[in-house]
Coordinates of C-alpha atoms and ligand atoms in Angstrom, one line a residue:
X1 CA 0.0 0.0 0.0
X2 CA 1.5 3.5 -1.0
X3 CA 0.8 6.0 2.6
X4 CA 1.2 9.4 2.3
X5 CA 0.4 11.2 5.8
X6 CA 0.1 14.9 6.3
X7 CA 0.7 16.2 9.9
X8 CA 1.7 19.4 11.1
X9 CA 4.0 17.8 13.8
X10 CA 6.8 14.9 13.4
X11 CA 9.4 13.5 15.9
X12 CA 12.0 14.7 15.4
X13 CA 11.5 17.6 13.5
X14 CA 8.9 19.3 14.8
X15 CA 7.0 18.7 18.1
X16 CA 4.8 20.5 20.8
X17 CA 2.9 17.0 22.2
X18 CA 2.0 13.3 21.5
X19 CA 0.7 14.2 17.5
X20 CA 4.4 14.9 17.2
X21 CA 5.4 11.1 18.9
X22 CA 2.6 9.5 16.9
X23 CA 3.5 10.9 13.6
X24 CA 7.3 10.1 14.0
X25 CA 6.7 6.4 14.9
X26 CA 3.3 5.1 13.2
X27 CA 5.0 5.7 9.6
X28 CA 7.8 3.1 10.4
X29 CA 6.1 0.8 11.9
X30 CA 3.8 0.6 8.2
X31 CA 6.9 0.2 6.7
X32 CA 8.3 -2.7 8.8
X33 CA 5.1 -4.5 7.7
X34 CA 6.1 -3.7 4.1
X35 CA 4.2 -0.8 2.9
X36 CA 5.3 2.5 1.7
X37 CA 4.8 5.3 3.4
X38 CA 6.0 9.5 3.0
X39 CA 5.3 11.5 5.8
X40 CA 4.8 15.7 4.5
X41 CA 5.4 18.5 7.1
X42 CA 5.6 22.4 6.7
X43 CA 9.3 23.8 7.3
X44 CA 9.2 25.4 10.4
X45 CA 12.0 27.5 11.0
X46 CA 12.3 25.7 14.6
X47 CA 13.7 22.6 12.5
X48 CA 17.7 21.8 12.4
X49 CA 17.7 21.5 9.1
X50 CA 21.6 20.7 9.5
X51 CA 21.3 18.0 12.4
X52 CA 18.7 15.9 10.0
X53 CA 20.0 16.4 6.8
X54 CA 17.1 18.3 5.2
X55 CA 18.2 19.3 1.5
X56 CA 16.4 20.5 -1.5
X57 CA 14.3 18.3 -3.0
X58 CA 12.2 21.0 -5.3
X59 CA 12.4 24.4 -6.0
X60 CA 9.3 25.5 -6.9
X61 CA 5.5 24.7 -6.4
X62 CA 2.8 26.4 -8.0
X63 CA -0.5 26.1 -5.6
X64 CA -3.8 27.3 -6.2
X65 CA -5.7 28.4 -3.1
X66 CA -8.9 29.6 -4.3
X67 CA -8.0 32.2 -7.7
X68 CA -4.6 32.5 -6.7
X69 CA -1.2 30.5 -7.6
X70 CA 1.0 30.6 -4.6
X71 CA 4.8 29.3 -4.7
X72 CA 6.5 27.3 -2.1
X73 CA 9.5 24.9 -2.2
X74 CA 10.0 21.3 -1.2
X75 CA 13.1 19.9 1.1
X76 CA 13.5 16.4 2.0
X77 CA 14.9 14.2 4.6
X78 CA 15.3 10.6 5.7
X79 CA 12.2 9.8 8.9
X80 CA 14.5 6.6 9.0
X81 CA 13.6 2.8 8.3
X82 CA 12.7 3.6 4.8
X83 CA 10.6 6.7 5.3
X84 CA 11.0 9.8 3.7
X85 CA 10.0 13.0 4.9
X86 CA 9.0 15.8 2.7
X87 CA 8.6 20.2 4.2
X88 CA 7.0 22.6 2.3
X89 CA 8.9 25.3 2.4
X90 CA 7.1 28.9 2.2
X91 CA 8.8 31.4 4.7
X92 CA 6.5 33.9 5.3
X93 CA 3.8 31.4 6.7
X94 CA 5.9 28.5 8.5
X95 CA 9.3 30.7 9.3
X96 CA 8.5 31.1 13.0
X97 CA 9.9 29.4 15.8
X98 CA 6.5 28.5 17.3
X99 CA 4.4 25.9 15.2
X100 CA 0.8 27.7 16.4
X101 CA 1.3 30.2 18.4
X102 CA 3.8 33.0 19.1
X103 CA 5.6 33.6 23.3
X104 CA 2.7 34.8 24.8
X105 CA 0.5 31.6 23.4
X106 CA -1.6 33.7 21.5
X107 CA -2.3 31.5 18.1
X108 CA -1.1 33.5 14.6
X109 CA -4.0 35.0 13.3
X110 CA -2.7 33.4 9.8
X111 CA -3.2 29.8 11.2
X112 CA -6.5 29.3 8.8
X113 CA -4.5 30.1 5.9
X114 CA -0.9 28.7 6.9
X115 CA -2.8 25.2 7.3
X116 CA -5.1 25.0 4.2
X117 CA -1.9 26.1 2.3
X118 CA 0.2 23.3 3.6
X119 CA -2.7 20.9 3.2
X120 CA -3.4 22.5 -0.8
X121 CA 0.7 21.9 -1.4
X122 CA 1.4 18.6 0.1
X123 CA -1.4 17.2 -1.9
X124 CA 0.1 19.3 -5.0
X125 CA 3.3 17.6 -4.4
X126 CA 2.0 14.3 -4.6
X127 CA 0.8 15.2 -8.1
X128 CA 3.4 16.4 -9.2
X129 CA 5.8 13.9 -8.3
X130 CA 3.2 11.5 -10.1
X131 CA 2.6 9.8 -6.3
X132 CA -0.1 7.5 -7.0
X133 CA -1.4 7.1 -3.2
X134 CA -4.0 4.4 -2.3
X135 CA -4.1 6.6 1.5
X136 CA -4.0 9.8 2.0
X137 CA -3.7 10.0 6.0
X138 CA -4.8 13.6 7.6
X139 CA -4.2 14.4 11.4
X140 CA -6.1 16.8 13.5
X141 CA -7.2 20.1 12.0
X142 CA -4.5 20.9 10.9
X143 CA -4.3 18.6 7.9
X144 CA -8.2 18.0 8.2
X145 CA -8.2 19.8 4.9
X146 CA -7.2 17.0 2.9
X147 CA -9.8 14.7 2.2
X148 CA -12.3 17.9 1.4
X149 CA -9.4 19.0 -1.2
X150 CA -9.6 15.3 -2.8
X151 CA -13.3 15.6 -2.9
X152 CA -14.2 18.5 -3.9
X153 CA -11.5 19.1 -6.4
X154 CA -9.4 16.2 -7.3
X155 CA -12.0 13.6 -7.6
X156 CA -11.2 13.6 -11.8
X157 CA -7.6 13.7 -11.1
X158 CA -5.2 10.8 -12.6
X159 CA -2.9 10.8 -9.4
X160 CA -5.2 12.4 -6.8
X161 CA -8.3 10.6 -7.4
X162 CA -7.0 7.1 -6.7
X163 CA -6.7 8.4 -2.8
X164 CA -8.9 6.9 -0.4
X165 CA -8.4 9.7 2.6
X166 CA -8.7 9.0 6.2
X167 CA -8.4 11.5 9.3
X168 CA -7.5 10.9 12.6
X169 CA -8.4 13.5 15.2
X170 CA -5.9 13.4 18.2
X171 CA -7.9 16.0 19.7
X172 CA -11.4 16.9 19.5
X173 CA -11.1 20.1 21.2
X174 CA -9.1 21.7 18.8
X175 CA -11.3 22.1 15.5
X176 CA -9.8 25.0 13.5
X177 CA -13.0 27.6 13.9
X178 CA -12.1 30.6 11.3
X179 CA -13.9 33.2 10.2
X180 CA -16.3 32.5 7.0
X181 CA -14.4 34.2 4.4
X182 CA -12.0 31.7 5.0
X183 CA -13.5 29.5 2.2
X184 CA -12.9 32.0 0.0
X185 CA -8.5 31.5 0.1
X186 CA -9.6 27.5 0.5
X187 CA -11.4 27.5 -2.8
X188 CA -13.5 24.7 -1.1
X189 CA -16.9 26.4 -2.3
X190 CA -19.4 28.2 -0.8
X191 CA -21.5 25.4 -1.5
X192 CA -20.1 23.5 0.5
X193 CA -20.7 26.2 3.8
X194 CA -23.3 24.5 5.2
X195 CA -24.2 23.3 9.0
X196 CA -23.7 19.5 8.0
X197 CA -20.1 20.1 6.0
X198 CA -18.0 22.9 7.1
X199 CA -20.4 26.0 8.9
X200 CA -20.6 26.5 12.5
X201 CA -22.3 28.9 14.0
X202 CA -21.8 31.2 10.9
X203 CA -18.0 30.7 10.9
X204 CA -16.0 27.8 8.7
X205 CA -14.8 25.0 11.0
X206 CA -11.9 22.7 9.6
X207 CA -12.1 19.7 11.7
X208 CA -16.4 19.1 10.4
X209 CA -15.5 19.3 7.0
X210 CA -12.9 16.6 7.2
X211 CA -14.8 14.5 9.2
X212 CA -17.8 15.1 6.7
X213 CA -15.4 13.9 3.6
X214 CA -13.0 11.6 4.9
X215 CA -14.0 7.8 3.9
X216 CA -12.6 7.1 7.5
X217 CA -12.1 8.5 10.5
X218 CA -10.9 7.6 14.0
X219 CA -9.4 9.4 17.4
X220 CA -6.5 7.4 19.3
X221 CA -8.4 4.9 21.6
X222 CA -11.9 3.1 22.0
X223 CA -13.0 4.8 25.6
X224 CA -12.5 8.5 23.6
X225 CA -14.1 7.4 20.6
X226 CA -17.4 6.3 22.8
X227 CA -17.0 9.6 24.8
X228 CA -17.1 11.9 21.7
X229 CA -19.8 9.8 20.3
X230 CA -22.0 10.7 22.5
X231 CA -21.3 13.2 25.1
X232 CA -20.3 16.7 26.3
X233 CA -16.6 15.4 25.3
X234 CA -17.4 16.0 21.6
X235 CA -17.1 19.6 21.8
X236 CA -20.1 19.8 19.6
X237 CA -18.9 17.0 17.0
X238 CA -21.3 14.3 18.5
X239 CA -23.8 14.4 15.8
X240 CA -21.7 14.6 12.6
X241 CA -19.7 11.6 14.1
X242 CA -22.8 9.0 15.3
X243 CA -23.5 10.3 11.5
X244 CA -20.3 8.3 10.6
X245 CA -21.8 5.1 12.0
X246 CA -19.1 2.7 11.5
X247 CA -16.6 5.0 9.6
X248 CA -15.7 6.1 12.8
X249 CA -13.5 4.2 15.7
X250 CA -10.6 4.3 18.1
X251 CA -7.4 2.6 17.6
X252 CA -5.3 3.0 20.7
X253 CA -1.9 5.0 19.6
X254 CA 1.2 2.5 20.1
X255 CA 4.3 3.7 21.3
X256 CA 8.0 3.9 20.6
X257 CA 10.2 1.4 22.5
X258 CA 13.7 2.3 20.8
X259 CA 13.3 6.1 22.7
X260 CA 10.6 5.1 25.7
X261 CA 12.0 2.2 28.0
X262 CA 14.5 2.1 30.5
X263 CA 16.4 -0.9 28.8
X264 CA 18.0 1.2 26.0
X265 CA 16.5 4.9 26.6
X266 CA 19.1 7.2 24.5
X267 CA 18.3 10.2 27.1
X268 CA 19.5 7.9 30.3
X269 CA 22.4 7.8 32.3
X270 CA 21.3 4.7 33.8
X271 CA 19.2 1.9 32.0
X272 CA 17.0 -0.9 33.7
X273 CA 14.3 -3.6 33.2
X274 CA 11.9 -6.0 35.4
X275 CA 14.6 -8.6 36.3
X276 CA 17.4 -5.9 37.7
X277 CA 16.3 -2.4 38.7
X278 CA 18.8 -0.6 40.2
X279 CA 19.3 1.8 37.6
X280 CA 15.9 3.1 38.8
X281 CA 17.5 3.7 41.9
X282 CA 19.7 5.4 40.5
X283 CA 18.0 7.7 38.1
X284 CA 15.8 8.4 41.2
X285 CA 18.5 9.9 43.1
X286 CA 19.9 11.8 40.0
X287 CA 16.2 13.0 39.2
X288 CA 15.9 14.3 43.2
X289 CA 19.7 16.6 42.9
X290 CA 18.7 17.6 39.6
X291 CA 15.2 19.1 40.6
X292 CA 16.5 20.3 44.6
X293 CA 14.4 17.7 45.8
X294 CA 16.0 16.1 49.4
X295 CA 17.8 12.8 48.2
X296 CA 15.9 10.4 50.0
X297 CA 15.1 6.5 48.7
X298 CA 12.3 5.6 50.7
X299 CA 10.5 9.1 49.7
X300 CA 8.2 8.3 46.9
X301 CA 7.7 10.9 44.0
X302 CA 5.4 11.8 42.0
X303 CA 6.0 13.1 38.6
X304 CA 4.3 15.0 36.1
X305 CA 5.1 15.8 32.7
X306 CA 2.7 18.1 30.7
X307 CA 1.6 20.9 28.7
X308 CA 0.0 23.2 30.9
X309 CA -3.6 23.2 29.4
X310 CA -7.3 23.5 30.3
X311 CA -7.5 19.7 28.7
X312 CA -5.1 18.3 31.6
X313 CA -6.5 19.1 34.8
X314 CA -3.4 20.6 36.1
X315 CA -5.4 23.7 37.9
X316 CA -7.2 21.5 40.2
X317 CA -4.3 19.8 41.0
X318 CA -2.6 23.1 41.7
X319 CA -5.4 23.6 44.2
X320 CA -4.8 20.9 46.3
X321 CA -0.9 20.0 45.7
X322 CA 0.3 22.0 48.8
X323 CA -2.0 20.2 51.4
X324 CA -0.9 17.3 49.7
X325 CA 2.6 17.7 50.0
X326 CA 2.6 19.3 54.1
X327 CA 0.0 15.8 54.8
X328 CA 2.2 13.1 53.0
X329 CA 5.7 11.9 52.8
X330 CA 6.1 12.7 49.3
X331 CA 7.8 14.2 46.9
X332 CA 6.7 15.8 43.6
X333 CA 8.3 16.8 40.5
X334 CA 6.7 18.7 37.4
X335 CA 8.0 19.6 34.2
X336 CA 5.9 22.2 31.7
X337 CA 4.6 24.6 29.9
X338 CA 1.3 26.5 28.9
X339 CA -0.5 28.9 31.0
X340 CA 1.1 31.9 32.7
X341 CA -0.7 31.1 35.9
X342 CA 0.1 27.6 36.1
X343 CA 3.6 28.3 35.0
X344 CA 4.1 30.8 37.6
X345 CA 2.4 28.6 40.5
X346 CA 4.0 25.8 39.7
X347 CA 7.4 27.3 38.7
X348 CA 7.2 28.9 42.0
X349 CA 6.4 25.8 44.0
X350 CA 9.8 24.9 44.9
X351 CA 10.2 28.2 47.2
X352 CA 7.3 27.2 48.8
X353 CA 7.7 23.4 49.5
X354 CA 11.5 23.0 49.7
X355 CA 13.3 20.1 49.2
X356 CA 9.6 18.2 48.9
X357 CA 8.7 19.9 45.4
X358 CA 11.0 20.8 41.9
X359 CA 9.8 22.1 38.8
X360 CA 10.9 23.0 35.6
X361 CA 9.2 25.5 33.2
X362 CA 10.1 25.4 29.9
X363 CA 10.1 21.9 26.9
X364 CA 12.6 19.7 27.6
X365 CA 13.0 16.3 26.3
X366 CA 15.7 14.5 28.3
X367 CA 14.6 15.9 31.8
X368 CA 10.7 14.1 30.5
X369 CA 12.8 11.0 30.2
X370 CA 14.2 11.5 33.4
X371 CA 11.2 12.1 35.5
X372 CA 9.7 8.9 33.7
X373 CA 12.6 6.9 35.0
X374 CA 13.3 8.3 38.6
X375 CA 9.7 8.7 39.7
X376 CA 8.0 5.9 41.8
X377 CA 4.3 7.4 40.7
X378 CA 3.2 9.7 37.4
X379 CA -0.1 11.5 37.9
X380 CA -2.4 12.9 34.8
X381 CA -5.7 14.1 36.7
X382 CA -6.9 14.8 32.6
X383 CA -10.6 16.4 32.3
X384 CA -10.1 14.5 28.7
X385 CA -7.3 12.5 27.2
X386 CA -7.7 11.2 23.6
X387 CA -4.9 8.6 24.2
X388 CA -1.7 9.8 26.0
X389 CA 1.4 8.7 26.3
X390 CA 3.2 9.2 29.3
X391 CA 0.9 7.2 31.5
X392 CA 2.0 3.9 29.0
X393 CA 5.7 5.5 29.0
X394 CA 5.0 5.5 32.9
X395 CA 4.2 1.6 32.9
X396 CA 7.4 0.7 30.8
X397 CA 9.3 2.2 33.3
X398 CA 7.5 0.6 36.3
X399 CA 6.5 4.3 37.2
X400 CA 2.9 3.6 38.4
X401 CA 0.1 5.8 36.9
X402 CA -2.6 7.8 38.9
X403 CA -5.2 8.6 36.1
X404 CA -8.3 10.0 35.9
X405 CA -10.7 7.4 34.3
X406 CA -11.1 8.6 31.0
X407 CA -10.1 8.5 27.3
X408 CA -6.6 6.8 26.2
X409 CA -5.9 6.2 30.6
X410 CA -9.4 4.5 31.3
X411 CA -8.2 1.6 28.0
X412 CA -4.8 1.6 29.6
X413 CA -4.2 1.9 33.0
X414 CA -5.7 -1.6 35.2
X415 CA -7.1 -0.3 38.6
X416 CA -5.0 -1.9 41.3
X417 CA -7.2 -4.3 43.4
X418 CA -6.1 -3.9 47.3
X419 CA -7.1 -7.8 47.5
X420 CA -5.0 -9.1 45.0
X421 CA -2.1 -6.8 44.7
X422 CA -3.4 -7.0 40.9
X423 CA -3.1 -4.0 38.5
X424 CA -0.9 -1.7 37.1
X425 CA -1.9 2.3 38.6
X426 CA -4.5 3.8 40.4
X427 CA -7.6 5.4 38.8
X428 CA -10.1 8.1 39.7
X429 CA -13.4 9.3 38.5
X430 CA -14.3 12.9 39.2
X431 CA -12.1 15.3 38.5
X432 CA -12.1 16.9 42.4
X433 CA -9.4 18.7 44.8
X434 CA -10.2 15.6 46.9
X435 CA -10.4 13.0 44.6
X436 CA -6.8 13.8 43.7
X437 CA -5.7 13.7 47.1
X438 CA -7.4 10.6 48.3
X439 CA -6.0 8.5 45.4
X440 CA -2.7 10.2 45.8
X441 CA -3.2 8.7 49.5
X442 CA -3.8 5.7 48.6
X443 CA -0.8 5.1 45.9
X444 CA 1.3 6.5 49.2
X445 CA -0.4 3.8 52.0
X446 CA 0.0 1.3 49.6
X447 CA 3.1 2.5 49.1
X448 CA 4.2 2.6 52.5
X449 CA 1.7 -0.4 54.2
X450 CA 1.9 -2.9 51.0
X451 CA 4.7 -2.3 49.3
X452 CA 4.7 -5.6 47.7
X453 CA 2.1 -4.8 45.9
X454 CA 3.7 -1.7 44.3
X455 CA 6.7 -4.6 43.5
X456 CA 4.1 -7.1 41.9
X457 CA 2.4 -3.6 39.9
X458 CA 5.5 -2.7 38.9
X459 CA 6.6 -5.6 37.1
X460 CA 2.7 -6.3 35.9
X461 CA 3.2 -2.6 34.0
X462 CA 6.3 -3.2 33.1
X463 CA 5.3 -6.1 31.1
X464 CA 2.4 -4.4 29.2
X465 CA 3.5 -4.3 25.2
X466 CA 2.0 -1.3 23.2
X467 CA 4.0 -1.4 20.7
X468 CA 3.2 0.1 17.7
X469 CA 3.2 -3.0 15.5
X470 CA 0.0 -4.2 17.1
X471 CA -1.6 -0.5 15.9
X472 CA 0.0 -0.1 12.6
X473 CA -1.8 -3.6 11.8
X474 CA -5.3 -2.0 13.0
X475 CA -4.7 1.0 11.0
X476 CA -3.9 -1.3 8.0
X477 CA -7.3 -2.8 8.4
X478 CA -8.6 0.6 8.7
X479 CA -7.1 2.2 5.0
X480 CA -8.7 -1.4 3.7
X481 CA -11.8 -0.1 5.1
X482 CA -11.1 3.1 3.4
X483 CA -10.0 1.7 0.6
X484 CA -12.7 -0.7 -0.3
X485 CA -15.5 2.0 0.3
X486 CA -13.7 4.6 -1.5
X487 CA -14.0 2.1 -4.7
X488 CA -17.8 2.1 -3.6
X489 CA -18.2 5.7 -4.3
Ligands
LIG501 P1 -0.6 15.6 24.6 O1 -0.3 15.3 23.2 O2 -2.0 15.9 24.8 O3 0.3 16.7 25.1 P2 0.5 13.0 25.3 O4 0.6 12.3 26.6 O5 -0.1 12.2 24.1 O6 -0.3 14.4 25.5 O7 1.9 13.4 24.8 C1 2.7 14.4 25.4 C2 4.1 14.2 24.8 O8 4.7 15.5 24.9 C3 5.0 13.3 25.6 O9 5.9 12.7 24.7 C4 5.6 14.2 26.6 O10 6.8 13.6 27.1 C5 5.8 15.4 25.8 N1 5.9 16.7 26.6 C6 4.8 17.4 27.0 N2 5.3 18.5 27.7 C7 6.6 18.4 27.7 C8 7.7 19.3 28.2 N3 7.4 20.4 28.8 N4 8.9 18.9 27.9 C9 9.2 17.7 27.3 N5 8.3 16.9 26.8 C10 7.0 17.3 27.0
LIG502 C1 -3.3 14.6 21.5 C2 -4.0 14.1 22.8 C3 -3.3 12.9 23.5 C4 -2.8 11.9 22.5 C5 -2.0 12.6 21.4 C6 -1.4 11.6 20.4 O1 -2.4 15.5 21.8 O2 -4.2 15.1 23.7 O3 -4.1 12.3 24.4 O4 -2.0 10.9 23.1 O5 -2.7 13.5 20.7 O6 -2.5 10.9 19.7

């Protein structure tokens, strides 16, 4: 099967969360099975194009968007195990250090067009090129472009028209919401600016058009997939996705073993599995000097690794963190980046609980790998959570979640039974000041009272595969899905 997948975030190039992880790892794992697959990115100015080798590829691109031909340029580089990457080069939209927003988190206000553009070339490179593709593979918003473009103008095309498209939504609660004229630089017809394809509420919305002309279309696990089915978690999408029926499912994300477990993690001093754990130990003391944090053994800590963001339930947790922290004999260490306020309270945190609390505000990729290692617990208290990865990073490293019961974390994290010593983290319901410090409690007592059971967890998480092989072959039966009803059209 020929791939091509569109994404405005790739490991290593480009990356402000999991999108970024997905994108860099899914693509590899297709090819492994024997498929090929090109992965098309915008050139941010944020990538080295010296550390990864990014040369020219093409040097001009003529794109319509709407009546106008806009020019960009094409660079390529290796993705690794036969995967090619391709950027679209255009300067004055994707020069920018940030990939959405600029310091102060305010989003560009050329987003709308900086996206349909990328979408409009990468699809314009594949004609050119002559890239016959049997998927065209969009990711969130972003890219949600795509299968509208094949539909609505490439559906004569001799390369373009082949495509079946699919579109995975890593995030429901971003939907790319733009002003109306917007369709106007798209070119995707005013015809087409109605409530069941691309209007809401009088304004053009990216996300409901692509779910409306995608063949298929699925978020990144089963639980999420229920939840925006149905509820208040759709952020309005509800209804044009039960309209999917069928065409619409979870597959759980998988994740990358060769960067994310303690055996061979490139970012760690000090490497460990189930049978001989002492580099766990170890990385735990080097975590506790590294954040200020009193070097301690028996101290458990919990970590947190996040952007700092309505969807992640971090406020609450603010709320409560102190009295948690003066109660127990813990430790806690957090590492982020978002909002001012939670930057400041948490950045500030330290001062206030010495030697019991570090943070670090700012991206940073080796000290995430470092928390993930040297904690003994990893909390995500998430209002929503699509998939995640950290709490299934967390279990690889024996680093035992606390997770609210939702999305990605309810389909995999096991709730530890106090009977058996069975399970692999500790789960919650309602997202509450209390319910965060009761479950917090009772990782510490068991902890502390049944520590045996954190031993037997451990190693039960530890065990857990999600590899990505196991996904890759469900998305392959998904783009046969695709496939077979885009022939049905
Ligand atoms: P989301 O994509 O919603 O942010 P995920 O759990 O899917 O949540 O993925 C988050 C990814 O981003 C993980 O790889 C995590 O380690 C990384 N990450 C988030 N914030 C930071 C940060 N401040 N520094 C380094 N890595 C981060
Ligand atoms: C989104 C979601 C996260 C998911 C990631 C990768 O950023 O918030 O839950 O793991 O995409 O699919």
């Amino acid at each position: 099967m020929k791939i091509a997948m569109l994404a405005s975030e790739c490991v290593p190039f480009a990356k402000t969360g999991g999108l970024a992880d997905v994108v860099g790892a899914l693509p590899k794992a297709l090819s492994a099975l024997g498929h090929e697959v090109i992965v098309i990115l915008p050139l941010y100015g944020s990538v080295e194009v010296a550390k990864h080798s990014v040369v020219p590829f093409m040097d001009k691109l003529g794109v319509w968007m709407g009546n106008t031909l806009e020019w960009c340029a094409v660079k390529t580089a290796s993705l690794g195990d036969g995967v090619t990457a391709y950027f679209i080069e255009h300067d004055r939209y994707f020069k920018r250090d940030e990939l959405y927003h600029d310091a102060w988190f305010n989003d560009f206000p050329d987003n709308p067009r900086r996206f349909a553009f990328f979408t409009r070339a990468a699809l314009q490179l594949l004609r050119d090129r002559y890239w016959i593709a049997d998927i065209v593979h969009a990711h969130d918003w972003q890219t949600a472009l795509a299968p509208a473009f094949l539909k609505v103008w490439h559906w004569n095309d001799p390369v373009l028209s082949k495509a079946a498209s699919v579109l995975t939504i890593h995030n429901i609660a971003y939907q790319g919401i733009y002003s109306a004229d917007t369709i106007d630089y798209t070119g995707l017809k005013w015809e087409n600016f109605k409530p069941e394809i691309f209007e809401d509420h009088g304004r053009m919305n990216f996300l409901k058009g692509g779910i409306y002309f995608a063949d298929m279309v699925n978020t990144v696990s089963p639980t999420y997939a229920q939840e925006t089915r149905i509820g208040p978690l759709s952020c309005g999408m509800a209804p044009f996705l039960a309209a999917k029926g069928d065409r619409y499912t979870g597959i759980l994300n998988g994740v990358d073993y060769r960067q994310w477990s303690p055996e061979n993690d490139p970012y760690l001093p000090y490497h460990y599995s189930a049978r001989e754990m002492s580099g766990k130990r170890h990385a735990k003391r080097l975590l506790q000097e590294t954040m200020g944090l009193t070097v301690d053994e028996k101290t458990p800590i919990v970590g947190v690794v996040s952007r700092f963001v309505e969807q992640k339930g971090l406020d609450v947790t603010a709320a409560v963190i102190e009295r948690i922290l003066t109660d127990m004999a813990v430790q806690f260490v957090i590492l982020g980046a978002g909002d001012k306020g939670l930057e400041h309270f948490y950045g500030t945190l330290p001062e206030r609980m010495p030697g019991k609390a570090g943070s670090y505000i700012g991206y940073s990729e080796e000290l995430s790998h470092l928390i993930e290692a040297g904690s003994d617990f990893f909390l995500m208290p998430s209002r929503w959570e699509p998939c995640g990865l950290n709490q299934i990073y967390s279990l690889r490293y024996g680093t035992l979640p606390i997770v609210r019961e939702t999305g990605g974390l309810a389909d995999t994290v096991e709730q530890y039974n106090e009977e058996e010593g069975s399970g692999t983290g500790f789960k919650f319901m309602h997202l509450s000041e209390q319910a965060i410090y009761d479950t917090v409690g009772w990782a510490l007592s068991t902890w502390y009272d049944r520590h045996e059971h954190i031993v037997r967890m451990r190693t039960a998480a530890m065990s857990k595969d999600f590899s990505w092989d196991t996904s890759a072959k469900a998305y392959l039966s998904f783009y046969e899905r695709a496939i077979n009803l885009k022939k049905g059209d």
